[in-house]
Short mmCIF file of C-alpha atoms and ligand atoms in Angstrom, two decimals:
data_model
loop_
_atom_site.label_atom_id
_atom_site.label_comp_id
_atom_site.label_asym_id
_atom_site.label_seq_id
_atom_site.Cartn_x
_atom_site.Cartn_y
_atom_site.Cartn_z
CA UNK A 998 12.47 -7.12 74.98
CA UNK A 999 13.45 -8.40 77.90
CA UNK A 1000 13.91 -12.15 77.81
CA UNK A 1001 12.60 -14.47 80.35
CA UNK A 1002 15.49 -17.05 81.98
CA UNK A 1003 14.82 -20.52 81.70
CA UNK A 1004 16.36 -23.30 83.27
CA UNK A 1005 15.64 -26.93 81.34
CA UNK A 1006 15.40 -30.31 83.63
CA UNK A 1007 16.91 -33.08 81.96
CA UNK A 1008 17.16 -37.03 82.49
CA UNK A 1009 19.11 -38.27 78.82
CA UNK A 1010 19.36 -37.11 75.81
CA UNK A 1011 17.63 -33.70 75.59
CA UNK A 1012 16.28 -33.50 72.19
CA UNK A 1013 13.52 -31.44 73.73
CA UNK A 1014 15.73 -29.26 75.09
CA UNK A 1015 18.10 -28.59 72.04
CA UNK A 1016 14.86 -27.43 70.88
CA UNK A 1017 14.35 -24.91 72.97
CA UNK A 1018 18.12 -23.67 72.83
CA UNK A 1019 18.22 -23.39 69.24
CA UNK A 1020 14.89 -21.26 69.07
CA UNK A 1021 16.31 -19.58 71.71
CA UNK A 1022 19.27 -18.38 69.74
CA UNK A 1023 17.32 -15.87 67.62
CA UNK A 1024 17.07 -12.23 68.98
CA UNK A 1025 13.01 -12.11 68.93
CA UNK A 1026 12.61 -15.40 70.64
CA UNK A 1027 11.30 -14.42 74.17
CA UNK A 1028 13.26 -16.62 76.34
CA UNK A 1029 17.11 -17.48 76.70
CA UNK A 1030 18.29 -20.72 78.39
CA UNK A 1031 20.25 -19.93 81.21
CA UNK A 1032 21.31 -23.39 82.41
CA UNK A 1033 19.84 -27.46 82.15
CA UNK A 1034 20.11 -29.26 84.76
CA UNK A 1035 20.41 -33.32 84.90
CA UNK A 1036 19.49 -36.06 87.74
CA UNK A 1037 21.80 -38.13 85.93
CA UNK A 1038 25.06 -37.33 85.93
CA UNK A 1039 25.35 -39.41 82.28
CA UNK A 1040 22.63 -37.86 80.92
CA UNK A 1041 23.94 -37.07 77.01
CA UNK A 1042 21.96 -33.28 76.93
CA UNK A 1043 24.58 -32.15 79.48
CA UNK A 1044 27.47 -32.31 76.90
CA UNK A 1045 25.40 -31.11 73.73
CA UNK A 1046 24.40 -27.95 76.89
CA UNK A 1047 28.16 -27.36 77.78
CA UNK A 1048 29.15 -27.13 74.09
CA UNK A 1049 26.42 -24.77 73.26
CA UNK A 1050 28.36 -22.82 76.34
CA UNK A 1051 25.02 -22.97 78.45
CA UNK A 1052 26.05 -24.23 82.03
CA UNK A 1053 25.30 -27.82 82.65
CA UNK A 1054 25.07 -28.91 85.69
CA UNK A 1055 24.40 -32.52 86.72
CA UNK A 1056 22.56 -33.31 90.10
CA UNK A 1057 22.48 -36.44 90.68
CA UNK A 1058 19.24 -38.13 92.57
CA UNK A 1059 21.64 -41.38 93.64
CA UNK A 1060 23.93 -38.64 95.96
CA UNK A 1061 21.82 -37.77 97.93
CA UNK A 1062 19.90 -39.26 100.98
CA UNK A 1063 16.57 -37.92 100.08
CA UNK A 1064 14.32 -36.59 97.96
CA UNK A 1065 13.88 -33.08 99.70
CA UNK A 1066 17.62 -32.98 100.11
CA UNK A 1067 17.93 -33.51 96.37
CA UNK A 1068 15.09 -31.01 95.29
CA UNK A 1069 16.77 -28.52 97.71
CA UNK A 1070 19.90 -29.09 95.92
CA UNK A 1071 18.07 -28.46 92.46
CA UNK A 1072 15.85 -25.84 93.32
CA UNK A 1073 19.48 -24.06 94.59
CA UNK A 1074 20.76 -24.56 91.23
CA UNK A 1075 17.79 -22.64 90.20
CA UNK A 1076 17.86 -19.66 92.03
CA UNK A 1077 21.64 -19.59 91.26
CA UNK A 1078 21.04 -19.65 87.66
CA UNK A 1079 18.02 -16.51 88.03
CA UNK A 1080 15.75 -18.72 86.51
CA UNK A 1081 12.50 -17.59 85.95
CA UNK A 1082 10.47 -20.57 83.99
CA UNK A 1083 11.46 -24.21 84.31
CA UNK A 1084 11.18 -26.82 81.84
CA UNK A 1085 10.84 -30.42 82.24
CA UNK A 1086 12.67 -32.01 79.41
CA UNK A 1087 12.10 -35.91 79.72
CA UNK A 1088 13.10 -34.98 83.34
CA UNK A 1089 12.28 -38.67 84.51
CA UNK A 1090 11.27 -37.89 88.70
CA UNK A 1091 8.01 -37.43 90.75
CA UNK A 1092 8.34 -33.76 91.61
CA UNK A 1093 7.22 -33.18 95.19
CA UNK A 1094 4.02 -31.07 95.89
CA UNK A 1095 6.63 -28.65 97.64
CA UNK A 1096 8.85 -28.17 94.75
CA UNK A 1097 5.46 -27.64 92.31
CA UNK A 1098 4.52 -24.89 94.69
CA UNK A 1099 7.64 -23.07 94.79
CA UNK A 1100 7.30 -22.68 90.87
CA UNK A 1101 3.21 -22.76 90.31
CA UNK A 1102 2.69 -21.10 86.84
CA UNK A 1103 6.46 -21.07 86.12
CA UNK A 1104 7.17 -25.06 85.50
CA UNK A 1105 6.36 -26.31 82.20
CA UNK A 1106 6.25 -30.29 81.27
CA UNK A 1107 5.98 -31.84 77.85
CA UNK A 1108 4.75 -35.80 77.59
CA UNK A 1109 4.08 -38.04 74.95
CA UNK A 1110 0.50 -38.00 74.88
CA UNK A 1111 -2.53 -35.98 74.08
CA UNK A 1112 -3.11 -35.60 77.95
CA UNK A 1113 -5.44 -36.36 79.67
CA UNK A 1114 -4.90 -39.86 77.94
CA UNK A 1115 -2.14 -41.47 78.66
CA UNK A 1116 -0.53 -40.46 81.86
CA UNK A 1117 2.65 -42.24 83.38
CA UNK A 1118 4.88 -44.61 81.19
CA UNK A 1119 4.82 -46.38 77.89
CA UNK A 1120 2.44 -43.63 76.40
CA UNK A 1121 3.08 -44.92 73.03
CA UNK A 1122 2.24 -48.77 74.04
CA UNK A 1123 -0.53 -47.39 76.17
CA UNK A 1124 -1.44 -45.70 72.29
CA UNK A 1125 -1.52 -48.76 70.40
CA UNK A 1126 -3.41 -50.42 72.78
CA UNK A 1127 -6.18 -48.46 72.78
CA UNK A 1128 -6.78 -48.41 69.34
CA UNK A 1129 -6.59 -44.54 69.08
CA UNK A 1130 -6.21 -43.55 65.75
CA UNK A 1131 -4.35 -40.22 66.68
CA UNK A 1132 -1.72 -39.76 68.78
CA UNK A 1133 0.35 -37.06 69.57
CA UNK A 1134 2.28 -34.51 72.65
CA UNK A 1135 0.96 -32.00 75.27
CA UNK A 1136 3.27 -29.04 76.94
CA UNK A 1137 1.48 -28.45 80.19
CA UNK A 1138 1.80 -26.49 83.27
CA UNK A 1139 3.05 -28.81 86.48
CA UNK A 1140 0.84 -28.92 89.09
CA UNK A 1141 1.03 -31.97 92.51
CA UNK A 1142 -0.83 -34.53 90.18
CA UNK A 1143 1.41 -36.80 87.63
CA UNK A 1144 1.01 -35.51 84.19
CA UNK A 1145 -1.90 -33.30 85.09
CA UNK A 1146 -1.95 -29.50 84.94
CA UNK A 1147 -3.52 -26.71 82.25
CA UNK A 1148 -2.58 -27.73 79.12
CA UNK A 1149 -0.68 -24.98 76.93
CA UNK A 1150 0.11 -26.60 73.19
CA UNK A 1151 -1.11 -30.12 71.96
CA UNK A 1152 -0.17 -31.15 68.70
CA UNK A 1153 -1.97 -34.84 67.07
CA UNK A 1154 -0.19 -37.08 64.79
CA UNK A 1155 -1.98 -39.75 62.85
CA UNK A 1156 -1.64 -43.20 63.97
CA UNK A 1157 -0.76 -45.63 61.21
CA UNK A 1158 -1.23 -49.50 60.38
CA UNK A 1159 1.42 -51.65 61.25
CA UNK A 1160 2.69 -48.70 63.77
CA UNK A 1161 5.15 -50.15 66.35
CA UNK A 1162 5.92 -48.20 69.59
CA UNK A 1163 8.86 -47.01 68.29
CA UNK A 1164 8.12 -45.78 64.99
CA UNK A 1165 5.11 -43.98 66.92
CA UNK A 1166 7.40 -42.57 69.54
CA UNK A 1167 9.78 -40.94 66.73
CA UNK A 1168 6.47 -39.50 65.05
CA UNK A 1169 5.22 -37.91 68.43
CA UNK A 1170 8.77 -36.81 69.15
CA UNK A 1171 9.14 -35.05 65.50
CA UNK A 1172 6.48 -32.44 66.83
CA UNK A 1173 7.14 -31.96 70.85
CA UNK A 1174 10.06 -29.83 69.58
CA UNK A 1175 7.87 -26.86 67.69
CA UNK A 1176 5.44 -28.12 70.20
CA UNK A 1177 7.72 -26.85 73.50
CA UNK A 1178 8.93 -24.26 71.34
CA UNK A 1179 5.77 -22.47 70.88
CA UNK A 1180 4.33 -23.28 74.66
CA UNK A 1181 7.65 -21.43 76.09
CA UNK A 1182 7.57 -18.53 74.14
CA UNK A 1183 3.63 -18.26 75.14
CA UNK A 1184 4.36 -18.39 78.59
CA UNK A 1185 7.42 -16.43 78.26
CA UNK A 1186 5.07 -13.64 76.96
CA UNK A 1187 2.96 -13.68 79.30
CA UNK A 1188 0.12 -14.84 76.54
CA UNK A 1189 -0.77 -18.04 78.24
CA UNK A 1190 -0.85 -18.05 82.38
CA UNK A 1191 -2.10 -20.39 84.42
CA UNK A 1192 -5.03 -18.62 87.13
CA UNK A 1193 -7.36 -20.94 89.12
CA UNK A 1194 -6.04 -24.57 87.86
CA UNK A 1195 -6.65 -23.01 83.87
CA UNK A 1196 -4.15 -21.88 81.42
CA UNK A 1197 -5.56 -18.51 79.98
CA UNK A 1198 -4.89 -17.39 76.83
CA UNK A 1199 -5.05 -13.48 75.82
CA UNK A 1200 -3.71 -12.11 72.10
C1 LIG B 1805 10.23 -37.04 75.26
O1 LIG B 1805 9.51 -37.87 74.38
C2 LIG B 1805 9.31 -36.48 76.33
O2 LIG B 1805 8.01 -36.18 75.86
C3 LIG B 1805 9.27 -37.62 77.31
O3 LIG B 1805 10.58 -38.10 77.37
C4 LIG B 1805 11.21 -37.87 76.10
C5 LIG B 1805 12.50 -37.14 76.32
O4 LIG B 1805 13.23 -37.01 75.13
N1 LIG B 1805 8.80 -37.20 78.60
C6 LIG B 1805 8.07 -37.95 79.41
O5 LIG B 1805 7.77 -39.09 79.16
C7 LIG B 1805 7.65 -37.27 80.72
N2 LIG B 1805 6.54 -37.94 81.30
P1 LIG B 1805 14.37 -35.94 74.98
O6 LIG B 1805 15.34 -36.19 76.15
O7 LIG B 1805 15.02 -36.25 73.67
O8 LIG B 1805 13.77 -34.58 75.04
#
């Protein structure tokens, strides 16, 4: 089997993309992570990367004069790494509708919703506020519009009484991990691919 290379997109602490490094590690997992890549130059995944020997490589947005100039700078990073899916990992920036192009089908996001509720900030705020009385994540393929794109893996979590935001957020976050997991290897497979603005599933 060859493995696919991905490339994870960081802003802090990269729980999501532990995830995907330790799944990663065993020999029928379709995917290897080839290098994560942070806007921050703080960002705490970049030393938990580095020790797991993965290159980590922080970019950050502040250096640089412009946007373009700083996707360039990324998207460099990626073809210097031979990635060939990227995942956004709590990567906190607007990606351009250039950037989405280059890498239509082959970007992945997760966010802390069950999409299409929920878009932008605050999901699990936005959560409580609604009254909804399940919650949960979404790993989706990136496409120009903010949290938008064919959805791969959703997994719900039950909403409780007397939920805060918090507590909420560290339910949700207990299942994006074997959420993202599961969504990578699909697309890593080639058993979920995006064609005409849907994710199609085969096997
Ligand atoms: C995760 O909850 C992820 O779903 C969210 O940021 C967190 C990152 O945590 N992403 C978004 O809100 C993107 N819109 P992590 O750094 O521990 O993976």
């Amino acid at each position: 089997m060859t493995k696919k290379r991905v490339a994870v997109l960081i802003s802090g602490r990269g729980s999501n993309m532990s995830a995907l490094v330790e799944a990663a590690k065993h020999a029928d997992y379709p995917a290897e992570i080839v290098a994560v890549i942070a806007n921050k130059a703080d960002a705490g995944g970049l030393e938990v990367a580095h020790l797991e020997g993965i290159p980590a490589i922080a970019i950050p947005h502040r250096n640089y004069a412009s946007k373009s100039e700083h996707e360039a700078a990324v998207c460099a990073a990626l073809v210097e790494a031979k990635a060939d899916i990227v995942c956004l990992a709590g990567y906190m920036r607007i990606i351009s509708p250039e950037f989405v192009a280059q890498w239509e089908g082959k970007m992945l996001n997760i966010h802390p919703s069950l999409l299409p509720l929920f878009k932008g900030l605050h999901t699990h705020e936005q959560a409580l506020e609604a009254g909804v009385r399940v919650h949960g994540c979404t790993v989706h393929f990136v496409t120009a519009g903010m949290d938008d794109g064919p959805i791969i893996a959703q997994t719900a979590v039950p909403v409780k009484t007397g939920d805060t935001p918090d507590m909420l957020a560290k339910r949700v976050l207990s299942v994006e991990h074997e959420t993202y997991t599961r969504a990578l290897a699909l697309v890593a497979q080639g058993k979920a691919v995006m064609k005409d603005g849907r994710t199609v599933f085969s096997d």
